[in-house]
C-alpha positions as YAML, in Angstrom:
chain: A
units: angstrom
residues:
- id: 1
  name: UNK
  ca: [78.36, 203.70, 36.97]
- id: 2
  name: UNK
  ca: [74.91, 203.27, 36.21]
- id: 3
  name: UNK
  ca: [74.60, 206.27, 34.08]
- id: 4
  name: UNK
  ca: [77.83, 205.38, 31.60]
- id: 5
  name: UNK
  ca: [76.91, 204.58, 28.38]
- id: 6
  name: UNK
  ca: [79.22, 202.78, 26.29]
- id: 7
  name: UNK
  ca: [79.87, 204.36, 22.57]
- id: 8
  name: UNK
  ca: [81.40, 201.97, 19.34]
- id: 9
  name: UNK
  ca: [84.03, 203.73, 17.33]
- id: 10
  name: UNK
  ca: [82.73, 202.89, 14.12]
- id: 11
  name: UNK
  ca: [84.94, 203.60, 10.60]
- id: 12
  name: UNK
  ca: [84.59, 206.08, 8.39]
- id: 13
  name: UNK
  ca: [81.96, 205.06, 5.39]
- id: 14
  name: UNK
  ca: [84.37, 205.64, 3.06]
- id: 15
  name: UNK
  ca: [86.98, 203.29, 4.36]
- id: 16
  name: UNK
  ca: [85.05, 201.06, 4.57]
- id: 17
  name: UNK
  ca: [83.99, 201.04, 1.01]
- id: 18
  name: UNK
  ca: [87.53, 201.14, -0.17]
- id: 19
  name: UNK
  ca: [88.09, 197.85, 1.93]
- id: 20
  name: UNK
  ca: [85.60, 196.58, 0.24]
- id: 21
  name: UNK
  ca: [86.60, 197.75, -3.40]
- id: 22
  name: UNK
  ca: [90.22, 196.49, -2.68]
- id: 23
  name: UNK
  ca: [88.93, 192.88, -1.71]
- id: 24
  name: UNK
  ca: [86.37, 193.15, -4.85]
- id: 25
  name: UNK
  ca: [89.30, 193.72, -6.66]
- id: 26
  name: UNK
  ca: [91.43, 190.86, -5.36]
- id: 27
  name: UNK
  ca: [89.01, 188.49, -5.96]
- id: 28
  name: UNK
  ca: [88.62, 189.55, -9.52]
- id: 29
  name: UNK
  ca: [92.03, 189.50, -9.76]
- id: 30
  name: UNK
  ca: [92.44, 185.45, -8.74]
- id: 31
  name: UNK
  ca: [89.49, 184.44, -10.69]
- id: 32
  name: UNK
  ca: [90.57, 185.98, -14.24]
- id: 33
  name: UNK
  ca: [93.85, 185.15, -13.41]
- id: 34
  name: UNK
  ca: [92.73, 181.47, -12.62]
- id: 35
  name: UNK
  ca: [90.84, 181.42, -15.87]
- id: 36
  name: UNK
  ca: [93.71, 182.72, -18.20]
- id: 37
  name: UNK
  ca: [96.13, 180.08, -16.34]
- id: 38
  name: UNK
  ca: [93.86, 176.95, -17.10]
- id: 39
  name: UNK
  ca: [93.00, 178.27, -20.48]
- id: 40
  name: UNK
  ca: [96.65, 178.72, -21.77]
- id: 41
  name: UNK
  ca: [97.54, 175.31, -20.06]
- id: 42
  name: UNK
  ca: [94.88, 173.82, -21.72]
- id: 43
  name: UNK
  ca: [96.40, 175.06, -24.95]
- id: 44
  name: UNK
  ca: [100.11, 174.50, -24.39]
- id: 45
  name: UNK
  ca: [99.07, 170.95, -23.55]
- id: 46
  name: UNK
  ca: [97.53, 170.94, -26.65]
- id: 47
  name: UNK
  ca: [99.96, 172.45, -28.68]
- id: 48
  name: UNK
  ca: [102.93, 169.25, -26.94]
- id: 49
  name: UNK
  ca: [100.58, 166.62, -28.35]
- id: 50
  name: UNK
  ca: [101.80, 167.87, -32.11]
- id: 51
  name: UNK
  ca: [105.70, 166.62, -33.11]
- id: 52
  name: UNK
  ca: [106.63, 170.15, -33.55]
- id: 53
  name: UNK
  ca: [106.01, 171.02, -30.08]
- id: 54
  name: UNK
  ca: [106.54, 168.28, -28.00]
- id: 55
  name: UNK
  ca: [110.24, 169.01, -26.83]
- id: 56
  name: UNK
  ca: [110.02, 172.59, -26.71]
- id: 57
  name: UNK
  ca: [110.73, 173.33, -23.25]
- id: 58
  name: UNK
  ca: [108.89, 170.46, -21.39]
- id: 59
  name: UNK
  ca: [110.32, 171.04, -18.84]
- id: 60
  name: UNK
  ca: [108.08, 174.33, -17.57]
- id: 61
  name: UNK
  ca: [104.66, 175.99, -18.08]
- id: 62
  name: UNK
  ca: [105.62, 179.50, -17.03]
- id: 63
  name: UNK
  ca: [105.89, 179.58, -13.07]
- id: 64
  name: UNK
  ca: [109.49, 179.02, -13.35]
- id: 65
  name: UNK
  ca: [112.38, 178.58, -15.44]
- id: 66
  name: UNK
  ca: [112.39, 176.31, -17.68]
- id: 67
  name: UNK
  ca: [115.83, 173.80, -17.91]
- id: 68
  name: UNK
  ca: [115.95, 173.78, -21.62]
- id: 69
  name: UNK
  ca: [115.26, 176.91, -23.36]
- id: 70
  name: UNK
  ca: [112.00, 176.61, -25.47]
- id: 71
  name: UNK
  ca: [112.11, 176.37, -29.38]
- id: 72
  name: UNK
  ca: [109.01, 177.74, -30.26]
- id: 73
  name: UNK
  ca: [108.17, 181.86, -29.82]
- id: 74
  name: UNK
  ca: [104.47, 180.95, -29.17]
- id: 75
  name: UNK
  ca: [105.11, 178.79, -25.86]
- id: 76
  name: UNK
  ca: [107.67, 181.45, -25.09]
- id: 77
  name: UNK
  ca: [104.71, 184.65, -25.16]
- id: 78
  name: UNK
  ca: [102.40, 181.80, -23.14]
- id: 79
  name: UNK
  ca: [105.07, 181.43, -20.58]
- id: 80
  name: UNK
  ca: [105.93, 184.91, -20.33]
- id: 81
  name: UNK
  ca: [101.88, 185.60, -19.64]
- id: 82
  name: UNK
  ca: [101.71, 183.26, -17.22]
- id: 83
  name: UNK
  ca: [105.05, 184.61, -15.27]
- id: 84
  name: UNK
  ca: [102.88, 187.84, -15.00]
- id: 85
  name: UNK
  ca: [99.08, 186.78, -14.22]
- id: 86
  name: UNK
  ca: [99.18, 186.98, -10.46]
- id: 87
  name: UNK
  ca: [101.22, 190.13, -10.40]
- id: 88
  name: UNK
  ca: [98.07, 191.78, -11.87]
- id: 89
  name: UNK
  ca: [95.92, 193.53, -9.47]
- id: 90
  name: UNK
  ca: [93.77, 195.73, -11.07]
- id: 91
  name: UNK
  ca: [92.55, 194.45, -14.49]
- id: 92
  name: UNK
  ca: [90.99, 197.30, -15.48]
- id: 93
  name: UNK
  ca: [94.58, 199.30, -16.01]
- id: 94
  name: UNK
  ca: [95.98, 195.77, -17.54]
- id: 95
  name: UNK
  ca: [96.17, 196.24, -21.45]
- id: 96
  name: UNK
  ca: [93.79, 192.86, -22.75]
- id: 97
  name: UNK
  ca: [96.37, 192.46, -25.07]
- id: 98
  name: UNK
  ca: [99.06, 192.19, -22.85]
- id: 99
  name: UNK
  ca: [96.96, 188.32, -22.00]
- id: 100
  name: UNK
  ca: [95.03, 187.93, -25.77]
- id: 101
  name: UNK
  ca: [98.62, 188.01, -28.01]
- id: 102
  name: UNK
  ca: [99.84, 183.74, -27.37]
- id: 103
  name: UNK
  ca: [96.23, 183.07, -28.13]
- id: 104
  name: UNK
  ca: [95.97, 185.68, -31.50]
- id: 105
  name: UNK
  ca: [98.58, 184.36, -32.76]
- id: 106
  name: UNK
  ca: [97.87, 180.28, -32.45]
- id: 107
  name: UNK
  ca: [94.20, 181.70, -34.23]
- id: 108
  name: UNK
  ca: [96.34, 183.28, -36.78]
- id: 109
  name: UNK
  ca: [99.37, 180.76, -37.18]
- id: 110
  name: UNK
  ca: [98.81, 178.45, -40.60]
- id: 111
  name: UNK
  ca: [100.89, 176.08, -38.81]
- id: 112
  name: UNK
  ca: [98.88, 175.29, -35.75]
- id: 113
  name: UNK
  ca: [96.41, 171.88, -36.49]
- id: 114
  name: UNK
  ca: [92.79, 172.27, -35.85]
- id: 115
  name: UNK
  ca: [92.69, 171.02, -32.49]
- id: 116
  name: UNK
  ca: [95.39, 174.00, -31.22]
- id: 117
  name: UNK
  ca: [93.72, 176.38, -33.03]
- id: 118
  name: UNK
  ca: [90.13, 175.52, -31.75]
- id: 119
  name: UNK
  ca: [91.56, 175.64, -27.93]
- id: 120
  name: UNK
  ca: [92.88, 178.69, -28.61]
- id: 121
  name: UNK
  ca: [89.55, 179.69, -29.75]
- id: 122
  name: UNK
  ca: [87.49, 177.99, -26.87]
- id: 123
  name: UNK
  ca: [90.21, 180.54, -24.50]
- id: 124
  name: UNK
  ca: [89.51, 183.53, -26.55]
- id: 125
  name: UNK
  ca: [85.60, 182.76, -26.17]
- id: 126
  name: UNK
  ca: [85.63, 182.27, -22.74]
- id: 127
  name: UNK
  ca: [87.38, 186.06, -21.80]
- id: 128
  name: UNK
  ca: [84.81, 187.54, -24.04]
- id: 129
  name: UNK
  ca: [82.20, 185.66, -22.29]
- id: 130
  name: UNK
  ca: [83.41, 186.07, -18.71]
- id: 131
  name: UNK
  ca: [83.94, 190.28, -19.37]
- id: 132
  name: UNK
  ca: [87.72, 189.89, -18.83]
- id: 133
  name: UNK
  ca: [88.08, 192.70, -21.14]
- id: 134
  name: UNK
  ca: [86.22, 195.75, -19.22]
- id: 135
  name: UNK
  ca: [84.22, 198.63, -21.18]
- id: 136
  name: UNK
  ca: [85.80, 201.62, -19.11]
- id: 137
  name: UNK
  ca: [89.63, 199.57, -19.80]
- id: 138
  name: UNK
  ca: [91.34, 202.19, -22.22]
- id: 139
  name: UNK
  ca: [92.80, 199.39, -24.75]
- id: 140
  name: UNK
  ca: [89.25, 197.60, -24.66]
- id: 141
  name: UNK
  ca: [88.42, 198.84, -28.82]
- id: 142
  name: UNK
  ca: [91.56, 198.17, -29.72]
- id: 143
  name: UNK
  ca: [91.96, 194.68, -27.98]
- id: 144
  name: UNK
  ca: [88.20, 193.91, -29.53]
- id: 145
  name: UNK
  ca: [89.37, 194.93, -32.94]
- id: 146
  name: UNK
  ca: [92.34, 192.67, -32.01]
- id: 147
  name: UNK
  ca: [89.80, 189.76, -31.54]
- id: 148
  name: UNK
  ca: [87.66, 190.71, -34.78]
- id: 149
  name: UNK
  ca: [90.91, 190.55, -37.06]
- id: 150
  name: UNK
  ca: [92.69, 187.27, -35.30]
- id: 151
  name: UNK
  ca: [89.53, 185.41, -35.71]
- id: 152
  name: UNK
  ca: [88.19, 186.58, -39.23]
- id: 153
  name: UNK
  ca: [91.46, 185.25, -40.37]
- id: 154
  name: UNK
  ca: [91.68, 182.21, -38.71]
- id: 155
  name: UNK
  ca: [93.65, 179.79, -40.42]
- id: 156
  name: UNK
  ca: [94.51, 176.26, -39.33]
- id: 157
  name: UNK
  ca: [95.91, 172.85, -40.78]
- id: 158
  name: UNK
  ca: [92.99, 170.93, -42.73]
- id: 159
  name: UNK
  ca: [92.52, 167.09, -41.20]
- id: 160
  name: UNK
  ca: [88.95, 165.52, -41.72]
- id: 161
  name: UNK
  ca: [85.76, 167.90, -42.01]
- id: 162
  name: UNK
  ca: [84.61, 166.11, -39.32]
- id: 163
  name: UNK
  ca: [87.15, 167.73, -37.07]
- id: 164
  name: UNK
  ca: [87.34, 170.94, -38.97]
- id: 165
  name: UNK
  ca: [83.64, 171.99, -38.82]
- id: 166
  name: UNK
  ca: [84.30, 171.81, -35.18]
- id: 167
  name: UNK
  ca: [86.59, 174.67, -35.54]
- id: 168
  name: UNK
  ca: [84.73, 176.70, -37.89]
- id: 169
  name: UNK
  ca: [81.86, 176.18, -35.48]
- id: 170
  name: UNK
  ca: [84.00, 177.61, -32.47]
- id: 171
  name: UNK
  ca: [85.27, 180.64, -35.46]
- id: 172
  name: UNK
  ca: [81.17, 181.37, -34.92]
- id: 173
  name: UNK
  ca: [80.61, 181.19, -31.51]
- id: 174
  name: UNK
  ca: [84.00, 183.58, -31.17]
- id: 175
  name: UNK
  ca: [82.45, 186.33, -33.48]
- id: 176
  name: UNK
  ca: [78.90, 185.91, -31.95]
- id: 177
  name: UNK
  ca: [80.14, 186.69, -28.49]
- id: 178
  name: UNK
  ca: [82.81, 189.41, -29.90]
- id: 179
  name: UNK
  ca: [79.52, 191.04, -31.11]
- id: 180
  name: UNK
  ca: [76.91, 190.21, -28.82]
- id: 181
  name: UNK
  ca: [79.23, 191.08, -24.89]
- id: 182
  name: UNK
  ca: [79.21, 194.56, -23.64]
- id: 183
  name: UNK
  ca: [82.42, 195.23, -25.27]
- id: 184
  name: UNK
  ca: [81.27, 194.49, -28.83]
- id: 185
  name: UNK
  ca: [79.62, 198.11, -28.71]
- id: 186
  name: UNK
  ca: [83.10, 198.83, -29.42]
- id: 187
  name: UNK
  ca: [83.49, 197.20, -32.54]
- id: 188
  name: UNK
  ca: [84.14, 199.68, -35.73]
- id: 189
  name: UNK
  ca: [81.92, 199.52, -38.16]
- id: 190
  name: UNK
  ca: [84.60, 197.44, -40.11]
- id: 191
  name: UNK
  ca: [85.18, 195.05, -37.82]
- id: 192
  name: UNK
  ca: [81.44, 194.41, -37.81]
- id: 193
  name: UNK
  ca: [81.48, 193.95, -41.61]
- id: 194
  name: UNK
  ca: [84.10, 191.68, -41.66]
- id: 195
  name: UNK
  ca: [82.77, 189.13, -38.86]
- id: 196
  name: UNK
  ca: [79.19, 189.42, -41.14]
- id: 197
  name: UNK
  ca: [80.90, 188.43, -44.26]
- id: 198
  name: UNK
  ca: [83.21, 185.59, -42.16]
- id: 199
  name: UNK
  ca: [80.18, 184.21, -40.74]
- id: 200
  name: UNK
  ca: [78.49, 184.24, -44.33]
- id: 201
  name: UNK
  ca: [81.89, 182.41, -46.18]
- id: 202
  name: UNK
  ca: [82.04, 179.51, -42.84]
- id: 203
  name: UNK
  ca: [78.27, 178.27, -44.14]
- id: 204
  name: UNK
  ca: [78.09, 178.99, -47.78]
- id: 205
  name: UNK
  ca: [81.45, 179.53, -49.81]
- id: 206
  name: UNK
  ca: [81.94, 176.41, -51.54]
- id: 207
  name: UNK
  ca: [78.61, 175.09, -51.53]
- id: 208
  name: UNK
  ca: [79.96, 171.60, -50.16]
- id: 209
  name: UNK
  ca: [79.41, 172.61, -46.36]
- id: 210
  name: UNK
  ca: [77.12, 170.61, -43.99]
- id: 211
  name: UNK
  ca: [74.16, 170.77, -43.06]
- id: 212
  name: UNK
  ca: [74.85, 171.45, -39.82]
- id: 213
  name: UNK
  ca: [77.28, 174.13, -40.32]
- id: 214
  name: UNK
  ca: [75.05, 176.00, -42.80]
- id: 215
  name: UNK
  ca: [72.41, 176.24, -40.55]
- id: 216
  name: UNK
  ca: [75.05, 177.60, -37.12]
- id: 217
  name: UNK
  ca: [76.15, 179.99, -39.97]
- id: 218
  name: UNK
  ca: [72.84, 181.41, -40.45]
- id: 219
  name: UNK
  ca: [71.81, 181.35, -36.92]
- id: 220
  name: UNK
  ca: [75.07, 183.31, -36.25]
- id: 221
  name: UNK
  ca: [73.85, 185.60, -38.70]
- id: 222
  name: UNK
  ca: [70.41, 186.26, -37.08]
- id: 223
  name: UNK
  ca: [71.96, 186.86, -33.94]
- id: 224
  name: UNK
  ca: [74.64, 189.26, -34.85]
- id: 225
  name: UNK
  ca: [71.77, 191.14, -36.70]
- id: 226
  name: UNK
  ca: [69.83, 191.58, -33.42]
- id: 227
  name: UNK
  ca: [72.55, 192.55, -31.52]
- id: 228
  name: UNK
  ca: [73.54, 194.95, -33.73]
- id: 229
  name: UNK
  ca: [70.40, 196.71, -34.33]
- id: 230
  name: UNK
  ca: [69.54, 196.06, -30.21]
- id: 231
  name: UNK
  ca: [72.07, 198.99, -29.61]
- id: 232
  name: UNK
  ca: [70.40, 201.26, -32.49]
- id: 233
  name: UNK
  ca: [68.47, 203.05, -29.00]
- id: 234
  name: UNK
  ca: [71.78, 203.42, -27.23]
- id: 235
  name: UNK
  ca: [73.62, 204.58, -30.26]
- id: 236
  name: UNK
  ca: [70.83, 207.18, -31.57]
- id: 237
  name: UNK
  ca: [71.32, 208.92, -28.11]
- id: 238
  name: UNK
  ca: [74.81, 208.77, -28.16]
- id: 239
  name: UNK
  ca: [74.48, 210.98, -31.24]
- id: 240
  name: UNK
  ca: [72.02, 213.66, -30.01]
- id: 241
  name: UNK
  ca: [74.28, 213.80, -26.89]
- id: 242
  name: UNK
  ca: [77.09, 214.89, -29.13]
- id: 243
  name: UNK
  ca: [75.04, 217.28, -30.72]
- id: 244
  name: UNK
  ca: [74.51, 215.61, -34.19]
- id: 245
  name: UNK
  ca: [71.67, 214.62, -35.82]
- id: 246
  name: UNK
  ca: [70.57, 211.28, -37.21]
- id: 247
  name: UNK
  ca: [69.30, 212.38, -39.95]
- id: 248
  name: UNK
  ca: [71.61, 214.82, -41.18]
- id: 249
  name: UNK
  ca: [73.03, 214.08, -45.01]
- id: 250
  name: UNK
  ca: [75.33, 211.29, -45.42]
- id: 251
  name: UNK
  ca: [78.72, 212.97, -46.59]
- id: 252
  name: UNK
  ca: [79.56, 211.89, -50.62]
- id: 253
  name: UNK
  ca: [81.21, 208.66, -51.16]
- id: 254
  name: UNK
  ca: [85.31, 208.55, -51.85]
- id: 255
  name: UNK
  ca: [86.15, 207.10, -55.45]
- id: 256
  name: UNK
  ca: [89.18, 205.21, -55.57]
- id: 257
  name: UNK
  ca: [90.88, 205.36, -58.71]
- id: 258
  name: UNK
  ca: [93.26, 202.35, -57.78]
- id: 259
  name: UNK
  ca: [90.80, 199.93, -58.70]
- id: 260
  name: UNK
  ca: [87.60, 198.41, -59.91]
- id: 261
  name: UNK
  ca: [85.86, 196.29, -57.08]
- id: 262
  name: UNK
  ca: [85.94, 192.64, -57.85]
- id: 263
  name: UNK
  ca: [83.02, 191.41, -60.05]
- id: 264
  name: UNK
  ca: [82.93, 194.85, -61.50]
...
């Protein structure tokens, strides 16, 4: 008929959105997971190249199981991540832990060499700076303070200071981006003291650094500074939400009587 119109059933605005969320959140999903797969390959690679590892379970990466049982409990917590990666669909309910451990540990093991150790570090740098680890995730400050303690206590088998100033360069850029991403508002004060005085021992503690490394120290310095005192706005209105004032009296200072501080 001339007269008929024809009419479009169109969806509901909010089903629409939630399509959309849901495919926002598969995406994510591959791409972290994609990231976190070629990052710990890059380190279990890595980590075969050294005698210790190199026939611990060669035989699999993670996707399936292995035909000799591997030696080693760090490829073992790398293999076990990777099983679980792509079974992860919302990464804002995963725990960042649950993915940071294999690489903690290879930052804090004194028996990975420099090269492992800075690989681990590169992988650790590149979730920070990718914002794997999400501000409204409920194990974000505790996975950050994770990060803070791992890498202020890095330790790693000496070779030539050639190839170790390359890993106390990556120890920087690690702390840098721990305080400088979104997440590294959730940093205790602590934590933010210790990657300070880290930074500060990398470029001056024996006196017989290089030039080079003095000078990344000190610029890591000047940026962790500015960051720091960037979120002095935020974190003054944070207070006067709460009701407190900035300028109220500083409470007294606890005396230990364990001990005197060193240099005392």
């Amino acid at each position: 008929a001339a007269g008929r119109r024809e009419t479009r059933v169109r969806a509901p605005r909010s089903l629409t959105m939630t399509a959309e969320t849901t495919e926002t959140a598969m995406l994510k999903a591959r791409r972290f997971a994609g990231i976190l797969s070629s990052e710990s390959s890059g380190v279990m690679a890595t980590m075969r190249q050294n005698s210790r590892w190199a026939l611990s379970g060669m035989a699999s990466y993670g996707y399936g199981e292995p035909e000799e049982p591997a030696d080693d409990p760090m490829l073992e917590e790398f293999k076990a991540m990777r099983r679980r990666l792509f079974t992860w669909r919302n990464w804002d309910e995963v725990s960042p832990i649950a993915y940071l451990a294999p690489f903690l540990q290879v930052v804090r093991s004194v028996e990975t060499s420099g090269p492992i150790t800075g690989m681990a570090l590169s992988a650790v740098h590149k979730v920070l700076k990718h914002g794997l680890i999400s501000e409204h995730n409920p194990d974000a400050a505790e996975a950050m303070h994770c990060i803070a303690d791992a890498v202020t206590l890095c330790r790693f088998e000496a070779t030539d200071p050639d190839h170790d100033d390359v890993v106390l360069s990556k120890i920087l850029h690690v702390l840098l981006e721990s305080v400088r991403c979104p997440t590294g508002a959730l940093l205790s004060d602590d934590d933010v003291c210790n990657i300070v005085q880290a930074c500060y021992r990398i470029g001056h503690q024996s006196g017989k650094e290089s030039a080079l490394l003095r000078n990344l120290s000190r610029h890591t310095l000047r940026e962790i500074v500015q960051s720091v005192f960037g979120r002095l706005p935020r974190l003054s209105d944070a207070v006067e939400h709460r009701g407190h004032h900035i300028d109220a009296p500083a409470p007294p200072p606890r005396v230990s009587t364990e001990g005197a501080v060193d240099g005392d």
